[in-house]
Short mmCIF file of C-alpha atoms in Angstrom, two decimals:
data_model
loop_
_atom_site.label_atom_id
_atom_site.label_comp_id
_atom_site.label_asym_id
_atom_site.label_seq_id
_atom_site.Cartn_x
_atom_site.Cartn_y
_atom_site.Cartn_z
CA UNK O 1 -7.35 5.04 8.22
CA UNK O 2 -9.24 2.56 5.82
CA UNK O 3 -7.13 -1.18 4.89
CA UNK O 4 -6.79 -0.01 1.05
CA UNK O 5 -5.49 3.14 2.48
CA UNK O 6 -3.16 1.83 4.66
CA UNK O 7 -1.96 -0.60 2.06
CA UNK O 8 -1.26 1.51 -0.69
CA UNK O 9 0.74 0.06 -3.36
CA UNK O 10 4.92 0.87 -3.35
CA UNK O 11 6.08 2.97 -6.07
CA UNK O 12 9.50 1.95 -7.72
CA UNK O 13 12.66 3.98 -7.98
CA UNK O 14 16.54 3.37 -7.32
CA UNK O 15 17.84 1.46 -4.38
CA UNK O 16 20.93 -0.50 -3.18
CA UNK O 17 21.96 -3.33 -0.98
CA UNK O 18 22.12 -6.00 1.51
CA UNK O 19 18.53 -7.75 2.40
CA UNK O 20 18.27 -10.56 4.17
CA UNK O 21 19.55 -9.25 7.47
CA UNK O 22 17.11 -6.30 7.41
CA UNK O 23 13.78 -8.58 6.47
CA UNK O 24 14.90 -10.92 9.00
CA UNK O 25 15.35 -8.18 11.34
CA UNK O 26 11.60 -6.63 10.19
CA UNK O 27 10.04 -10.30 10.55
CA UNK O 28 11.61 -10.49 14.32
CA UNK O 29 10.66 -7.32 15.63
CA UNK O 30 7.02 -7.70 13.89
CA UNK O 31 6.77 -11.61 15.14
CA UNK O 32 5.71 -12.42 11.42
CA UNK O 33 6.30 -15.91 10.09
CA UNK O 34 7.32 -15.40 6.42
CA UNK O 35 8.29 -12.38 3.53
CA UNK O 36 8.57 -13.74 -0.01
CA UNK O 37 9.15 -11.14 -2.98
CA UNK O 38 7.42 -11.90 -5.97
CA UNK O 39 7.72 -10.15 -9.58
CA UNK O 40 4.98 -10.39 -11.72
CA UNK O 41 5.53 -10.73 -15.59
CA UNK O 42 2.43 -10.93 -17.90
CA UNK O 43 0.59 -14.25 -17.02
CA UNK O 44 2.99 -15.19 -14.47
CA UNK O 45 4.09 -14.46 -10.94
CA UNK O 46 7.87 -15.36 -10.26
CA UNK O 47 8.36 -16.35 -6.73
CA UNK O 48 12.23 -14.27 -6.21
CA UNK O 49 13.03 -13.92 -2.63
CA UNK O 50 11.96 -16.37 0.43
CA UNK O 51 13.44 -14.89 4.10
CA UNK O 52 11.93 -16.49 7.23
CA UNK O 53 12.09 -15.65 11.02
CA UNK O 54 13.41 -18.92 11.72
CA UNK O 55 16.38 -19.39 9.30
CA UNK O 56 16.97 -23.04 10.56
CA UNK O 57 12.76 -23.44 9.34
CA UNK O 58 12.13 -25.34 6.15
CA UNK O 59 9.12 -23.90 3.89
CA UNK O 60 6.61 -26.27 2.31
CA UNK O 61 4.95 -24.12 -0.39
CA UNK O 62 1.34 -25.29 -1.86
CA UNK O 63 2.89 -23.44 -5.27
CA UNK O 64 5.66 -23.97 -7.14
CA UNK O 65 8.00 -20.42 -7.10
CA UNK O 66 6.60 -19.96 -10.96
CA UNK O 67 2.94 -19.17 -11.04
CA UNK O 68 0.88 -19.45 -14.18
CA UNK O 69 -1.97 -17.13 -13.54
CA UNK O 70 -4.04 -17.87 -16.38
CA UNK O 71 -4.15 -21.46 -15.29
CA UNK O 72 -3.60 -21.20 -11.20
CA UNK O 73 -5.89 -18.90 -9.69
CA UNK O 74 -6.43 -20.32 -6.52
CA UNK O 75 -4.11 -18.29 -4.64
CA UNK O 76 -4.00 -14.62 -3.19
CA UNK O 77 -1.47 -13.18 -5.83
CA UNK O 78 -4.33 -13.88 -8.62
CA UNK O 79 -7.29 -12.09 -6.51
CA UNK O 80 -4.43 -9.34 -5.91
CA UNK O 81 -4.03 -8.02 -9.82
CA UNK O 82 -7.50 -9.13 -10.38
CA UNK O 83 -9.08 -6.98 -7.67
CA UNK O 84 -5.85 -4.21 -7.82
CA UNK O 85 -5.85 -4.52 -3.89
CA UNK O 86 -4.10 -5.82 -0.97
CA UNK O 87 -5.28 -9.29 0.26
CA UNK O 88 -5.45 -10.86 3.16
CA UNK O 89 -6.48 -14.04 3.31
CA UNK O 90 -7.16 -16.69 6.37
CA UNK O 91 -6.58 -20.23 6.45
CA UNK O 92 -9.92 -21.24 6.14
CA UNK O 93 -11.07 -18.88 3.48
CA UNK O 94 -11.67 -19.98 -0.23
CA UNK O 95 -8.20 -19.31 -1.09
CA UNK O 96 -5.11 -21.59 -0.76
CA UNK O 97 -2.56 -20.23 1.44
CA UNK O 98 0.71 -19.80 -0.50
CA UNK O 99 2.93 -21.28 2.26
CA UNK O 100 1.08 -24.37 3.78
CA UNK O 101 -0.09 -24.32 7.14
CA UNK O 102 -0.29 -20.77 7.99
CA UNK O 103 -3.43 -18.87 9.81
CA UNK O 104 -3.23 -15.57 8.19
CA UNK O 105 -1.59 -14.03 4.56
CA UNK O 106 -1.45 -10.64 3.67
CA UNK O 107 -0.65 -10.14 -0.36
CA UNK O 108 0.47 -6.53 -0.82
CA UNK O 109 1.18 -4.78 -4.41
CA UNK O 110 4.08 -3.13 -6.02
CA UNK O 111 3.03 -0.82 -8.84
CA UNK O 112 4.52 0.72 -11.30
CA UNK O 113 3.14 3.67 -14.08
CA UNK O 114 -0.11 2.30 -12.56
CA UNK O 115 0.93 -1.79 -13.44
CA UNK O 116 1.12 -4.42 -10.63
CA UNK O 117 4.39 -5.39 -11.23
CA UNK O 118 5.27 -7.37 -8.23
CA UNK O 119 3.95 -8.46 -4.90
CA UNK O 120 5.14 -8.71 -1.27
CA UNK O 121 3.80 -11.55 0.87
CA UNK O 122 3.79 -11.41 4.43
CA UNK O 123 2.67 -15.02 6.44
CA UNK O 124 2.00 -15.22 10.27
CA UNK O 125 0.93 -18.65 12.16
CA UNK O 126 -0.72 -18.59 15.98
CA UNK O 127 -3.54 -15.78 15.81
CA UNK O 128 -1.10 -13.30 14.67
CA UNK O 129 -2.84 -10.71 13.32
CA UNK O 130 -0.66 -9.23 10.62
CA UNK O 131 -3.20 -5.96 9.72
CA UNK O 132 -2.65 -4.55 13.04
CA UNK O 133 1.02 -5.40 14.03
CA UNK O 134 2.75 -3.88 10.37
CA UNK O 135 4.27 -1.12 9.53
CA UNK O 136 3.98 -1.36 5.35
CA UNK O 137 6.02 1.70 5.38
CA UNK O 138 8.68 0.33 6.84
CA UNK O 139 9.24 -2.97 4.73
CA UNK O 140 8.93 -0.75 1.48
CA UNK O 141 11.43 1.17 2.23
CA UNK O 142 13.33 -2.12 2.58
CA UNK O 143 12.75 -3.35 -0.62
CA UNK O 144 12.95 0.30 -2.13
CA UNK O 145 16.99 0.06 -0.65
CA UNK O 146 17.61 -3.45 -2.39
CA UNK O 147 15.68 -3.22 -5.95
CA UNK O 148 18.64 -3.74 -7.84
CA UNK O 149 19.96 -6.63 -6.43
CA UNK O 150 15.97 -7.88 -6.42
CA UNK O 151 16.04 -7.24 -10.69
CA UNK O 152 19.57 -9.29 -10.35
CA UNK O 153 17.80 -12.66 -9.08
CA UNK O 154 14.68 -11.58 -11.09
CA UNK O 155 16.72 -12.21 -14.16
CA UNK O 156 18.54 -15.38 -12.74
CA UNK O 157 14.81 -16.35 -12.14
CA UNK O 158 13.46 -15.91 -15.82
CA UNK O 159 16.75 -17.38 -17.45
CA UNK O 160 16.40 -20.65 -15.20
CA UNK O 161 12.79 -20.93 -16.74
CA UNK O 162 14.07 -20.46 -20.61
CA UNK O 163 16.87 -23.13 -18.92
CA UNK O 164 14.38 -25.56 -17.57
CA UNK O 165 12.00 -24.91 -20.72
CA UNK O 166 15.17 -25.58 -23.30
CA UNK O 167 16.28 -28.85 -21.66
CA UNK O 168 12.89 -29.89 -21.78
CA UNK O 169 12.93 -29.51 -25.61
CA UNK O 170 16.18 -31.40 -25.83
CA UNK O 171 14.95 -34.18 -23.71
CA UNK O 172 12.41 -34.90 -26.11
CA UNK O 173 14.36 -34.53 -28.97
CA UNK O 174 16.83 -36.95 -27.17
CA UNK O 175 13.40 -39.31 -26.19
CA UNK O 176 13.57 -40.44 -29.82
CA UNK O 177 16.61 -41.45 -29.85
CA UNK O 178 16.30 -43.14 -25.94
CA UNK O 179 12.91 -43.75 -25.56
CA UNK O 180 13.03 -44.76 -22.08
CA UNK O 181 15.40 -42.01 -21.18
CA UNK O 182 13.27 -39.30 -20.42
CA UNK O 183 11.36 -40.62 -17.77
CA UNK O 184 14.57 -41.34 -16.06
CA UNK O 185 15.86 -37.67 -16.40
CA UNK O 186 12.89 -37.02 -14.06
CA UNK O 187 12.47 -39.94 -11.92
CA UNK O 188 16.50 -38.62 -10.97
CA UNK O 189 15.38 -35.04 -10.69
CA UNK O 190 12.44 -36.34 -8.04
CA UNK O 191 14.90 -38.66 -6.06
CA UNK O 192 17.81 -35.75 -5.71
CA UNK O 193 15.32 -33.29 -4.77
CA UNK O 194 13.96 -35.66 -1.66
CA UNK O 195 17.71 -35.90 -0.59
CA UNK O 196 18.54 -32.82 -0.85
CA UNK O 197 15.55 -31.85 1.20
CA UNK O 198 16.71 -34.19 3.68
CA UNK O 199 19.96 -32.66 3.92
CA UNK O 200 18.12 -28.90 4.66
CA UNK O 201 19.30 -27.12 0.77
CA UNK O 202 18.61 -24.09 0.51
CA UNK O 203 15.37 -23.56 -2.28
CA UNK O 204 18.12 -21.71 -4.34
CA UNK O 205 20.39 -25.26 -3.96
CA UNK O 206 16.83 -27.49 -5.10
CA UNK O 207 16.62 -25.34 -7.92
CA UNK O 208 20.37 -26.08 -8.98
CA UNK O 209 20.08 -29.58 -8.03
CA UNK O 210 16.98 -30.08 -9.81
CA UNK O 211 19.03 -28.21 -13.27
CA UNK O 212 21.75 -30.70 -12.93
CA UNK O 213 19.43 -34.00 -12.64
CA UNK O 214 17.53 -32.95 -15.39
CA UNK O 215 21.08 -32.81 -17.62
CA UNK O 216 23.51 -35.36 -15.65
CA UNK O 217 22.62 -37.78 -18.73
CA UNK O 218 22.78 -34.76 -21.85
CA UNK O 219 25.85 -36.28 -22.66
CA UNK O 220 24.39 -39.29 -24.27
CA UNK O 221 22.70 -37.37 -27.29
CA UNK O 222 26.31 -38.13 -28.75
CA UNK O 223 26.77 -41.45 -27.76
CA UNK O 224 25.84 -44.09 -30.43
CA UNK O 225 22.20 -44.99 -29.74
CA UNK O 226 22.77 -48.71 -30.19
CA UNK O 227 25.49 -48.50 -27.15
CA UNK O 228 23.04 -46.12 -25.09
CA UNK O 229 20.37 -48.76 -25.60
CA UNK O 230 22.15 -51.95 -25.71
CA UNK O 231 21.81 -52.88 -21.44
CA UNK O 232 23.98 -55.06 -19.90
CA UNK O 233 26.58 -56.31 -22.16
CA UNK O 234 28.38 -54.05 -23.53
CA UNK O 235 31.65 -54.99 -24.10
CA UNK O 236 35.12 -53.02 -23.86
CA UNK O 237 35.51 -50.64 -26.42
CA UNK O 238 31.31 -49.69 -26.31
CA UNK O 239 31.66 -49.66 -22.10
CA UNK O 240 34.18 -46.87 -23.09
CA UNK O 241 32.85 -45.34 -25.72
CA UNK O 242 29.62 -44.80 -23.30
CA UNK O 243 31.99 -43.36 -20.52
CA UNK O 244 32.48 -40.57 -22.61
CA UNK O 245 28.85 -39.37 -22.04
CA UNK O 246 30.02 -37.19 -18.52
CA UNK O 247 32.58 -35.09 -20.45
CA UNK O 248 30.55 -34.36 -22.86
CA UNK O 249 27.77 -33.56 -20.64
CA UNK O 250 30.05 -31.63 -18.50
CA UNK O 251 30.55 -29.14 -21.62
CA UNK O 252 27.20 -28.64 -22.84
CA UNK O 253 26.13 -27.87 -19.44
CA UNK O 254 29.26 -25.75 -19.20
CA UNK O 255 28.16 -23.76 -22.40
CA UNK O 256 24.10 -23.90 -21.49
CA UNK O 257 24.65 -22.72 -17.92
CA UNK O 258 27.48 -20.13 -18.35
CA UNK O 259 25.87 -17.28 -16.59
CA UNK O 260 24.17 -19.12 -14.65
CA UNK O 261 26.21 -21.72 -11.99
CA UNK O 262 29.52 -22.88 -13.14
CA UNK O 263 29.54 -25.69 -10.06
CA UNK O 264 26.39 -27.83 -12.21
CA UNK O 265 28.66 -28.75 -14.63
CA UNK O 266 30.97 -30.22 -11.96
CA UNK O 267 28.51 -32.64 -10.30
CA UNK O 268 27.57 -33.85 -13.71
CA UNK O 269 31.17 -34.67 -14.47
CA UNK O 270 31.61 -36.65 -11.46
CA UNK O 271 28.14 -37.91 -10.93
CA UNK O 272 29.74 -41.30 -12.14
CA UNK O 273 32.45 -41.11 -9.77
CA UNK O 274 32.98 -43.40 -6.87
CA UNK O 275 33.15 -43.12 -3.49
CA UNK O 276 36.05 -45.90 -3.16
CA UNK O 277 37.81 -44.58 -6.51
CA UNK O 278 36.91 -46.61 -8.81
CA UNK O 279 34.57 -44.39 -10.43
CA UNK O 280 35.21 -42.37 -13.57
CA UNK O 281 35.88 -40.25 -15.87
CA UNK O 282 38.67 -38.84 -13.05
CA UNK O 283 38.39 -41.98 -10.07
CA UNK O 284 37.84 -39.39 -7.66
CA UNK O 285 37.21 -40.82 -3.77
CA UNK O 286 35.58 -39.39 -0.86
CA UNK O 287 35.31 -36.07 -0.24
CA UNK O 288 37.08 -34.67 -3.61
CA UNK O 289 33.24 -35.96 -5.00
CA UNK O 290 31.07 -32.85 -4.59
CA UNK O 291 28.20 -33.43 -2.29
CA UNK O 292 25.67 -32.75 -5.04
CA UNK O 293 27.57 -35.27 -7.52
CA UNK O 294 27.01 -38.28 -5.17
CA UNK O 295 23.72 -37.07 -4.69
CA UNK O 296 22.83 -37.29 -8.34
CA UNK O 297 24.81 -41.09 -7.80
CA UNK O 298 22.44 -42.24 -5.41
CA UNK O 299 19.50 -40.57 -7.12
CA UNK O 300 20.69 -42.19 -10.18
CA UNK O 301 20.92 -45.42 -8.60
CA UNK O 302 17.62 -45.90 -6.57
CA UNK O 303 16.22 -45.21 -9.88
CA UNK O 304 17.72 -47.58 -11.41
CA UNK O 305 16.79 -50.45 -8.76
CA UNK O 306 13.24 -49.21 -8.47
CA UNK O 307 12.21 -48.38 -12.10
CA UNK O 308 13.47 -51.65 -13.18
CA UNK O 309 13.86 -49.76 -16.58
CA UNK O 310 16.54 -50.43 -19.45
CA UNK O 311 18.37 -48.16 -17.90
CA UNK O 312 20.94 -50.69 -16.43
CA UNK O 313 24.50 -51.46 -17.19
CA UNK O 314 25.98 -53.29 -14.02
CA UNK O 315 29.53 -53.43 -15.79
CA UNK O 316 29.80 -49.53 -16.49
CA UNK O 317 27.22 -48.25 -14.32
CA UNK O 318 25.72 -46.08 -16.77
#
């Protein structure tokens, strides 16, 4: 039996539930590294499910989990709907493994009415050599059985985009009122994704953590600009006025992220809280701080001290 015969493309119909236990299962038995789902929309490849053999293992990806083809085409899932094949690809081939470090790729289609609509990725490391120890059959019919809930984060994938893409736009629109804000937004985003990598999140918990540092300051588009701007000595009534900025943040995110994650609003309410209690808007202490508030509060702050920007308010801790 020829490779493109072997690898023909899955056909789509109806299917059910529960997935990671059965890829896991399939990556065991096979001895196969990594299985990552990806739908493919137009001009871009959507990166929706990541299951490893090792569930304790943390993934470094050479690509972020949205693709734009027209621009990134360096990678296996670009030679796969150019070439309407399976790939495999080797570590020292001409194309950039997806997930760094591994020996050997496979890249196999998902068609359907004739379209490459997504794209399973198997990875192996250590000589494995994936062509001869799969059973394609077999992991189709395990992501035939799950389809709907796939189309479920598939959707939660493509609204986070229009999310990330919309806060974006209001970022700028708030840059001209806070020139030096913007920067910040992502200097925060950087810093809370390093610790939350440090404390092993999930890539589902780096997306939401990422969300929430890009908005943990969204409140401030309606806090006077002069008071937003002013630095260090702000006096009573402004240092309160500027308080404000969390609870207001906490409801825009609350009506931008409603069917999306109703904890990110949370951690940008309290990611002005305190540790000791002496925090606001609520003086929360210890543990009644989410873990992902005080990690935009120490994001927040090493940007502060490093940056050496205008953002700094030592009375109110802006």
């Amino acid at each position: 039996m020829g490779f493109d015969k072997y690898f023909e493309p899955l056909k789509l119909d109806n299917i059910d539930k529960s997935l990671e236990f059965e890829l896991r299962n399939f990556l065991i038995e096979k001895n196969i590294s990594y299985c990552l789902f990806f739908s493919i929309i137009n001009n871009m490849a959507v990166r929706i499910i990541n299951i490893k053999k090792d569930e304790n293992e943390e993934i470094q990806y050479n690509f972020s989990e949205f693709l734009n083809l027209d621009i990134q085409r360096e990678n296996g899932i670009y030679k796969l709907i150019t070439e309407k094949k399976s790939i495999i690809n080797f570590q020292n081939s001409n194309i950039k493994t997806y997930v760094k470090g591994l020996k050997y790729e496979i890249y196999i289609p998902i068609t359907f009415k004739d379209e490459i609509v997504g794209c399973i990725y198997l990875g192996a490391n250590e000589g494995e050599n994936l062509s001869l120890n799969l059973d394609v059959v077999e992991i189709y019919e395990i992501i035939k059985r799950h389809m709907f809930y796939i189309m479920d984060i598939k959707a939660e994938k493509i609204l986070y985009k229009v999310l990330i893409e919309n806060i974006i736009l209001i970022n700028k629109i708030f840059e001209e009122k806070t020139p030096f804000m913007t920067r910040h937004l992502y200097n925060v985003a950087a810093w809370a994704i390093q610790i939350a990598r440090e404390l092993n999140y999930s890539d589902e918990r780096l997306t939401e953590i990422y969300l929430a540092a890009l908005m943990h300051d969204i409140g401030k588009i309606y806090i006077d600009s002069e008071i937003v701007n002013k630095g260090d000595d702000l006096n009573e009534e402004e240092y309160e006025e500027a308080k404000k900025h969390v609870e207001i943040g906490y409801n825009i995110a609350k009506d931008i992220l409603i069917t999306f994650n109703a904890q990110i609003p949370i951690w940008i309410l309290q990611h002005h809280e305190r540790w000791d209690g002496t925090g606001y808007p609520n003086k929360l202490k210890g543990e009644e701080i989410t873990e992902e508030a005080r990690i935009l509060k120490v994001a927040n702050f090493l940007d502060k001290i490093i940056s050496k920007s205008n953002y700094k308010n030592e009375k109110g801790k802006l």
